[in-house]
PDB file of C-alpha atoms in Angstrom:
ATOM      1  CA  GLU C   1      54.922 121.689  68.840  1.00  0.00           C
ATOM      2  CA  ASP C   2      54.329 125.275  69.107  1.00  0.00           C
ATOM      3  CA  GLN C   3      56.306 127.508  72.029  1.00  0.00           C
ATOM      4  CA  VAL C   4      55.857 130.734  73.287  1.00  0.00           C
ATOM      5  CA  THR C   5      58.472 132.406  75.409  1.00  0.00           C
ATOM      6  CA  GLN C   6      58.267 135.583  76.869  1.00  0.00           C
ATOM      7  CA  SER C   7      61.187 137.100  78.297  1.00  0.00           C
ATOM      8  CA  PRO C   8      62.346 138.931  80.555  1.00  0.00           C
ATOM      9  CA  GLU C   9      59.472 137.285  82.904  1.00  0.00           C
ATOM     10  CA  ALA C  10      59.904 140.811  85.078  1.00  0.00           C
ATOM     11  CA  LEU C  11      60.754 144.463  84.138  1.00  0.00           C
ATOM     12  CA  ARG C  12      60.989 147.353  86.434  1.00  0.00           C
ATOM     13  CA  LEU C  13      61.466 151.017  85.280  1.00  0.00           C
ATOM     14  CA  GLN C  14      60.643 154.651  86.407  1.00  0.00           C
ATOM     15  CA  GLU C  15      58.140 156.552  85.004  1.00  0.00           C
ATOM     16  CA  GLY C  16      59.233 157.987  81.206  1.00  0.00           C
ATOM     17  CA  GLU C  17      62.638 155.348  80.658  1.00  0.00           C
ATOM     18  CA  SER C  18      61.635 153.545  77.495  1.00  0.00           C
ATOM     19  CA  SER C  19      62.048 149.858  77.031  1.00  0.00           C
ATOM     20  CA  SER C  20      60.956 146.667  74.843  1.00  0.00           C
ATOM     21  CA  LEU C  21      59.273 143.258  75.826  1.00  0.00           C
ATOM     22  CA  ASN C  22      60.970 140.225  73.830  1.00  0.00           C
ATOM     23  CA  CYS C  23      58.074 137.472  72.751  1.00  0.00           C
ATOM     24  CA  SER C  24      59.491 134.397  71.441  1.00  0.00           C
ATOM     25  CA  TYR C  25      58.006 131.219  69.233  1.00  0.00           C
ATOM     26  CA  THR C  26      57.836 128.811  67.153  1.00  0.00           C
ATOM     27  CA  VAL C  27      54.846 128.036  65.653  1.00  0.00           C
ATOM     28  CA  SER C  28      54.578 126.165  62.249  1.00  0.00           C
ATOM     29  CA  GLY C  29      52.295 128.057  59.892  1.00  0.00           C
ATOM     30  CA  LEU C  30      51.520 131.686  61.914  1.00  0.00           C
ATOM     31  CA  ARG C  31      48.037 132.671  61.672  1.00  0.00           C
ATOM     32  CA  GLY C  32      48.212 135.266  64.291  1.00  0.00           C
ATOM     33  CA  LEU C  33      50.440 136.864  67.096  1.00  0.00           C
ATOM     34  CA  PHE C  34      48.557 138.378  69.202  1.00  0.00           C
ATOM     35  CA  TRP C  35      49.569 140.918  72.208  1.00  0.00           C
ATOM     36  CA  TYR C  36      47.776 141.081  75.727  1.00  0.00           C
ATOM     37  CA  ARG C  37      47.766 143.330  78.947  1.00  0.00           C
ATOM     38  CA  GLN C  38      45.833 141.825  82.022  1.00  0.00           C
ATOM     39  CA  ASP C  39      45.566 142.933  85.382  1.00  0.00           C
ATOM     40  CA  PRO C  40      45.488 141.969  88.741  1.00  0.00           C
ATOM     41  CA  GLY C  41      42.729 139.568  89.031  1.00  0.00           C
ATOM     42  CA  LYS C  42      40.881 139.930  85.770  1.00  0.00           C
ATOM     43  CA  GLY C  43      40.780 138.390  82.459  1.00  0.00           C
ATOM     44  CA  PRO C  44      43.378 139.825  79.858  1.00  0.00           C
ATOM     45  CA  GLU C  45      42.601 142.690  77.266  1.00  0.00           C
ATOM     46  CA  PHE C  46      43.362 142.459  73.789  1.00  0.00           C
ATOM     47  CA  LEU C  47      46.113 145.034  72.715  1.00  0.00           C
ATOM     48  CA  PHE C  48      46.940 143.798  68.864  1.00  0.00           C
ATOM     49  CA  THR C  49      46.810 141.103  66.868  1.00  0.00           C
ATOM     50  CA  LEU C  50      50.506 141.022  64.173  1.00  0.00           C
ATOM     51  CA  TYR C  51      49.894 138.792  60.544  1.00  0.00           C
ATOM     52  CA  SER C  52      52.983 139.230  59.195  1.00  0.00           C
ATOM     53  CA  ALA C  53      57.016 139.849  59.087  1.00  0.00           C
ATOM     54  CA  GLY C  54      57.570 143.436  58.936  1.00  0.00           C
ATOM     55  CA  GLU C  55      53.760 144.000  60.417  1.00  0.00           C
ATOM     56  CA  GLU C  56      54.033 147.103  62.990  1.00  0.00           C
ATOM     57  CA  LYS C  57      51.067 148.305  65.387  1.00  0.00           C
ATOM     58  CA  GLU C  58      50.736 151.493  67.777  1.00  0.00           C
ATOM     59  CA  LYS C  59      48.536 152.295  70.217  1.00  0.00           C
ATOM     60  CA  GLU C  60      49.772 155.094  72.377  1.00  0.00           C
ATOM     61  CA  ARG C  61      52.740 154.164  74.189  1.00  0.00           C
ATOM     62  CA  LEU C  62      52.742 151.027  73.082  1.00  0.00           C
ATOM     63  CA  LYS C  63      53.881 149.879  69.760  1.00  0.00           C
ATOM     64  CA  ALA C  64      54.563 146.373  68.441  1.00  0.00           C
ATOM     65  CA  THR C  65      56.867 144.681  65.681  1.00  0.00           C
ATOM     66  CA  LEU C  66      56.974 141.129  64.696  1.00  0.00           C
ATOM     67  CA  THR C  67      59.747 139.093  62.805  1.00  0.00           C
ATOM     68  CA  LYS C  68      60.082 135.676  61.580  1.00  0.00           C
ATOM     69  CA  LYS C  69      60.636 134.445  64.880  1.00  0.00           C
ATOM     70  CA  GLU C  70      59.671 136.886  67.664  1.00  0.00           C
ATOM     71  CA  SER C  71      58.037 139.650  68.102  1.00  0.00           C
ATOM     72  CA  PHE C  72      58.130 143.116  70.789  1.00  0.00           C
ATOM     73  CA  LEU C  73      56.556 145.363  72.417  1.00  0.00           C
ATOM     74  CA  HIS C  74      57.866 148.489  72.610  1.00  0.00           C
ATOM     75  CA  ILE C  75      57.130 151.171  75.109  1.00  0.00           C
ATOM     76  CA  THR C  76      57.803 154.612  74.535  1.00  0.00           C
ATOM     77  CA  ALA C  77      57.781 157.149  78.139  1.00  0.00           C
ATOM     78  CA  PRO C  78      55.674 154.599  80.055  1.00  0.00           C
ATOM     79  CA  LYS C  79      53.403 155.839  83.253  1.00  0.00           C
ATOM     80  CA  PRO C  80      52.632 153.728  86.268  1.00  0.00           C
ATOM     81  CA  GLU C  81      49.082 153.224  84.832  1.00  0.00           C
ATOM     82  CA  ASP C  82      50.979 150.760  82.253  1.00  0.00           C
ATOM     83  CA  SER C  83      51.501 148.302  84.872  1.00  0.00           C
ATOM     84  CA  ALA C  84      50.536 144.924  84.080  1.00  0.00           C
ATOM     85  CA  THR C  85      51.512 142.008  82.792  1.00  0.00           C
ATOM     86  CA  TYR C  86      51.658 141.550  79.368  1.00  0.00           C
ATOM     87  CA  LEU C  87      50.737 138.605  77.495  1.00  0.00           C
ATOM     88  CA  CYS C  88      52.127 137.466  74.114  1.00  0.00           C
ATOM     89  CA  ALA C  89      50.221 134.701  72.324  1.00  0.00           C
ATOM     90  CA  VAL C  90      51.089 132.801  68.499  1.00  0.00           C
ATOM     91  CA  GLY C  91      47.696 130.521  66.117  1.00  0.00           C
ATOM     92  CA  HIS C  92      48.730 128.434  64.146  1.00  0.00           C
ATOM     93  CA  ASN C  93      47.326 127.640  60.797  1.00  0.00           C
ATOM     94  CA  ALA C  94      46.510 124.186  61.699  1.00  0.00           C
ATOM     95  CA  GLY C  95      44.042 124.672  64.168  1.00  0.00           C
ATOM     96  CA  ASN C  96      41.718 127.026  66.703  1.00  0.00           C
ATOM     97  CA  MET C  97      43.510 127.646  69.485  1.00  0.00           C
ATOM     98  CA  LEU C  98      46.007 130.208  71.093  1.00  0.00           C
ATOM     99  CA  THR C  99      49.253 129.405  72.829  1.00  0.00           C
ATOM    100  CA  PHE C 100      50.366 131.768  75.414  1.00  0.00           C
ATOM    101  CA  GLY C 101      53.510 132.458  76.797  1.00  0.00           C
ATOM    102  CA  GLY C 102      54.140 133.098  80.459  1.00  0.00           C
ATOM    103  CA  GLY C 103      53.682 136.597  80.089  1.00  0.00           C
ATOM    104  CA  THR C 104      55.779 139.640  81.009  1.00  0.00           C
ATOM    105  CA  ARG C 105      55.092 141.291  84.357  1.00  0.00           C
ATOM    106  CA  LEU C 106      55.476 145.315  84.423  1.00  0.00           C
ATOM    107  CA  MET C 107      55.941 147.347  86.795  1.00  0.00           C
ATOM    108  CA  VAL C 108      56.363 151.088  86.448  1.00  0.00           C
ATOM    109  CA  LYS C 109      57.696 153.410  89.561  1.00  0.00           C
ATOM    110  CA  PRO C 110      56.302 157.256  89.281  1.00  0.00           C
TER     111      PRO C 110
ATOM    112  CA  SER J   1      28.958 146.900  70.840  1.00  0.00           C
ATOM    113  CA  GLN J   2      29.961 142.630  71.804  1.00  0.00           C
ATOM    114  CA  THR J   3      29.988 142.198  75.771  1.00  0.00           C
ATOM    115  CA  ILE J   4      31.788 138.516  77.353  1.00  0.00           C
ATOM    116  CA  HIS J   5      29.678 137.900  80.596  1.00  0.00           C
ATOM    117  CA  GLN J   6      31.072 135.393  82.717  1.00  0.00           C
ATOM    118  CA  TRP J   7      30.330 134.414  86.575  1.00  0.00           C
ATOM    119  CA  PRO J   8      30.397 133.891  89.053  1.00  0.00           C
ATOM    120  CA  ALA J   9      33.775 136.337  90.176  1.00  0.00           C
ATOM    121  CA  THR J  10      35.293 133.828  92.591  1.00  0.00           C
ATOM    122  CA  LEU J  11      34.143 130.809  94.158  1.00  0.00           C
ATOM    123  CA  VAL J  12      34.908 128.540  96.955  1.00  0.00           C
ATOM    124  CA  GLN J  13      34.349 124.611  97.085  1.00  0.00           C
ATOM    125  CA  PRO J  14      35.518 122.103  98.065  1.00  0.00           C
ATOM    126  CA  VAL J  15      36.718 118.432  97.129  1.00  0.00           C
ATOM    127  CA  GLY J  16      33.920 116.580  95.458  1.00  0.00           C
ATOM    128  CA  SER J  17      31.687 119.104  95.082  1.00  0.00           C
ATOM    129  CA  PRO J  18      30.276 119.835  90.848  1.00  0.00           C
ATOM    130  CA  LEU J  19      30.937 122.752  89.769  1.00  0.00           C
ATOM    131  CA  SER J  20      29.534 124.867  86.679  1.00  0.00           C
ATOM    132  CA  LEU J  21      30.315 128.191  85.413  1.00  0.00           C
ATOM    133  CA  GLU J  22      28.687 130.114  83.319  1.00  0.00           C
ATOM    134  CA  CYS J  23      30.115 132.179  79.953  1.00  0.00           C
ATOM    135  CA  THR J  24      27.320 134.041  77.680  1.00  0.00           C
ATOM    136  CA  VAL J  25      28.272 136.705  74.759  1.00  0.00           C
ATOM    137  CA  GLU J  26      25.918 139.530  73.749  1.00  0.00           C
ATOM    138  CA  GLY J  27      26.494 141.236  70.375  1.00  0.00           C
ATOM    139  CA  THR J  28      27.474 138.684  67.587  1.00  0.00           C
ATOM    140  CA  SER J  29      26.733 135.449  66.124  1.00  0.00           C
ATOM    141  CA  ASN J  30      27.919 131.702  65.820  1.00  0.00           C
ATOM    142  CA  PRO J  31      31.265 133.012  67.289  1.00  0.00           C
ATOM    143  CA  ASN J  32      34.112 130.411  68.848  1.00  0.00           C
ATOM    144  CA  LEU J  33      34.095 129.530  72.387  1.00  0.00           C
ATOM    145  CA  TYR J  34      37.443 128.981  74.448  1.00  0.00           C
ATOM    146  CA  TRP J  35      37.527 128.091  78.468  1.00  0.00           C
ATOM    147  CA  TYR J  36      41.161 128.696  79.512  1.00  0.00           C
ATOM    148  CA  ARG J  37      42.807 128.064  83.131  1.00  0.00           C
ATOM    149  CA  GLN J  38      45.842 130.447  84.202  1.00  0.00           C
ATOM    150  CA  ALA J  39      47.893 129.340  87.481  1.00  0.00           C
ATOM    151  CA  ALA J  40      49.231 131.420  89.676  1.00  0.00           C
ATOM    152  CA  GLY J  41      51.652 133.159  88.084  1.00  0.00           C
ATOM    153  CA  ARG J  42      51.560 130.851  84.774  1.00  0.00           C
ATOM    154  CA  GLY J  43      50.627 131.345  81.060  1.00  0.00           C
ATOM    155  CA  LEU J  44      46.832 131.099  79.826  1.00  0.00           C
ATOM    156  CA  GLN J  45      46.059 126.769  79.264  1.00  0.00           C
ATOM    157  CA  LEU J  46      42.912 126.644  76.776  1.00  0.00           C
ATOM    158  CA  LEU J  47      40.551 123.718  78.694  1.00  0.00           C
ATOM    159  CA  PHE J  48      37.968 123.393  75.326  1.00  0.00           C
ATOM    160  CA  TYR J  49      36.599 125.486  72.768  1.00  0.00           C
ATOM    161  CA  SER J  50      34.038 125.518  70.765  1.00  0.00           C
ATOM    162  CA  VAL J  51      33.138 126.160  67.217  1.00  0.00           C
ATOM    163  CA  GLY J  52      28.981 125.727  67.402  1.00  0.00           C
ATOM    164  CA  ILE J  53      26.198 124.209  69.704  1.00  0.00           C
ATOM    165  CA  GLY J  54      26.991 121.074  70.387  1.00  0.00           C
ATOM    166  CA  GLN J  55      30.488 121.120  69.203  1.00  0.00           C
ATOM    167  CA  ILE J  56      32.959 120.810  71.873  1.00  0.00           C
ATOM    168  CA  SER J  57      37.329 119.798  71.483  1.00  0.00           C
ATOM    169  CA  SER J  58      39.120 119.371  74.534  1.00  0.00           C
ATOM    170  CA  GLU J  59      42.746 119.903  74.615  1.00  0.00           C
ATOM    171  CA  VAL J  60      43.688 118.240  77.966  1.00  0.00           C
ATOM    172  CA  PRO J  61      42.610 115.440  79.341  1.00  0.00           C
ATOM    173  CA  GLN J  62      40.718 116.406  82.947  1.00  0.00           C
ATOM    174  CA  ASN J  63      38.038 116.462  85.836  1.00  0.00           C
ATOM    175  CA  LEU J  64      36.005 118.467  83.707  1.00  0.00           C
ATOM    176  CA  SER J  65      33.831 118.554  80.833  1.00  0.00           C
ATOM    177  CA  ALA J  66      32.167 121.618  78.621  1.00  0.00           C
ATOM    178  CA  SER J  67      28.619 122.569  76.906  1.00  0.00           C
ATOM    179  CA  ARG J  68      27.581 124.629  74.397  1.00  0.00           C
ATOM    180  CA  PRO J  69      23.794 124.957  74.519  1.00  0.00           C
ATOM    181  CA  GLN J  70      22.851 127.924  72.811  1.00  0.00           C
ATOM    182  CA  ASP J  71      25.124 129.825  70.218  1.00  0.00           C
ATOM    183  CA  ARG J  72      26.408 132.269  72.786  1.00  0.00           C
ATOM    184  CA  GLN J  73      26.305 130.066  75.801  1.00  0.00           C
ATOM    185  CA  PHE J  74      29.365 128.241  76.719  1.00  0.00           C
ATOM    186  CA  ILE J  75      29.089 125.885  80.437  1.00  0.00           C
ATOM    187  CA  LEU J  76      31.745 124.282  82.170  1.00  0.00           C
ATOM    188  CA  SER J  77      31.293 121.552  84.264  1.00  0.00           C
ATOM    189  CA  SER J  78      32.744 119.480  86.645  1.00  0.00           C
ATOM    190  CA  LYS J  79      30.747 116.313  89.055  1.00  0.00           C
ATOM    191  CA  LYS J  80      33.687 116.276  91.488  1.00  0.00           C
ATOM    192  CA  LEU J  81      35.933 118.741  91.856  1.00  0.00           C
ATOM    193  CA  LEU J  82      39.289 118.246  92.991  1.00  0.00           C
ATOM    194  CA  LEU J  83      42.260 120.348  94.734  1.00  0.00           C
ATOM    195  CA  SER J  84      44.458 120.677  91.548  1.00  0.00           C
ATOM    196  CA  ASP J  85      41.133 122.088  89.918  1.00  0.00           C
ATOM    197  CA  SER J  86      42.187 125.612  91.445  1.00  0.00           C
ATOM    198  CA  GLY J  87      42.930 128.330  89.768  1.00  0.00           C
ATOM    199  CA  PHE J  88      41.687 131.603  87.537  1.00  0.00           C
ATOM    200  CA  TYR J  89      39.186 130.566  84.996  1.00  0.00           C
ATOM    201  CA  LEU J  90      38.788 132.756  81.362  1.00  0.00           C
ATOM    202  CA  CYS J  91      35.989 132.438  78.786  1.00  0.00           C
ATOM    203  CA  ALA J  92      36.748 134.430  75.657  1.00  0.00           C
ATOM    204  CA  TRP J  93      35.370 134.051  72.575  1.00  0.00           C
ATOM    205  CA  SER J  94      36.662 135.162  68.432  1.00  0.00           C
ATOM    206  CA  ARG J  95      34.609 135.522  65.150  1.00  0.00           C
ATOM    207  CA  GLY J  96      37.062 132.943  63.363  1.00  0.00           C
ATOM    208  CA  ARG J  97      40.343 131.571  63.810  1.00  0.00           C
ATOM    209  CA  ARG J  98      42.497 134.442  62.318  1.00  0.00           C
ATOM    210  CA  ALA J  99      40.843 137.178  64.487  1.00  0.00           C
ATOM    211  CA  GLU J 100      41.629 137.387  68.072  1.00  0.00           C
ATOM    212  CA  ALA J 101      39.850 136.497  71.212  1.00  0.00           C
ATOM    213  CA  PHE J 102      38.330 138.598  73.773  1.00  0.00           C
ATOM    214  CA  PHE J 103      38.013 137.840  77.033  1.00  0.00           C
ATOM    215  CA  GLY J 104      35.838 138.055  80.105  1.00  0.00           C
ATOM    216  CA  GLN J 105      36.981 138.593  83.484  1.00  0.00           C
ATOM    217  CA  GLY J 106      37.698 135.260  84.809  1.00  0.00           C
ATOM    218  CA  THR J 107      36.495 133.347  87.827  1.00  0.00           C
ATOM    219  CA  ARG J 108      38.375 132.787  90.633  1.00  0.00           C
ATOM    220  CA  LEU J 109      38.090 128.800  91.527  1.00  0.00           C
ATOM    221  CA  THR J 110      39.285 127.995  95.166  1.00  0.00           C
ATOM    222  CA  VAL J 111      38.410 123.791  96.298  1.00  0.00           C
ATOM    223  CA  VAL J 112      39.147 123.550  99.934  1.00  0.00           C
TER     224      VAL J 112
END
């Protein structure tokens, strides 16, 4: 059974304080690892897809990396507008569904 | 560009009443369509997915059903709502199995 665990559950940062969010996964045949941002009361917003170990993607202050067991979302010099819940999900080769982690709630204080 | 519409945004329904949530996608054809539910403070749980008209797969046995009457329309229904059906319901689409999913803005359902 696919499993996705995100840590920490919540993270408080000062503006400009860089950090990383972790997504550990167990999946039989990874077809993709997906990162989303979700604001309160809204649907998740797609950020990145990573397909193979060693792959990296960047967007503004965010950088996602992937190994065979985990993915990291690095946030460089975060701003208050980066405050949101970040969700990680994996898809496996044999099915159509995505398995989501519980998310990391990021709060960036000015 | 592709867009996904989901309505209503919020809904308060009494126990035992029926439910119909609708989702439509524009700007693409033959999308994979999904219904997810998100409980407070928890991750997303896949309820149903569809790879084509009339093709519905259920991931979790429950009080809900789904239908896909048209290529870009996906409907979530219930004949009699339970208190446990309360939650945040999200519709999503993708181009294929390897592609990322794009989500609607969600429906907050409260069963009272």
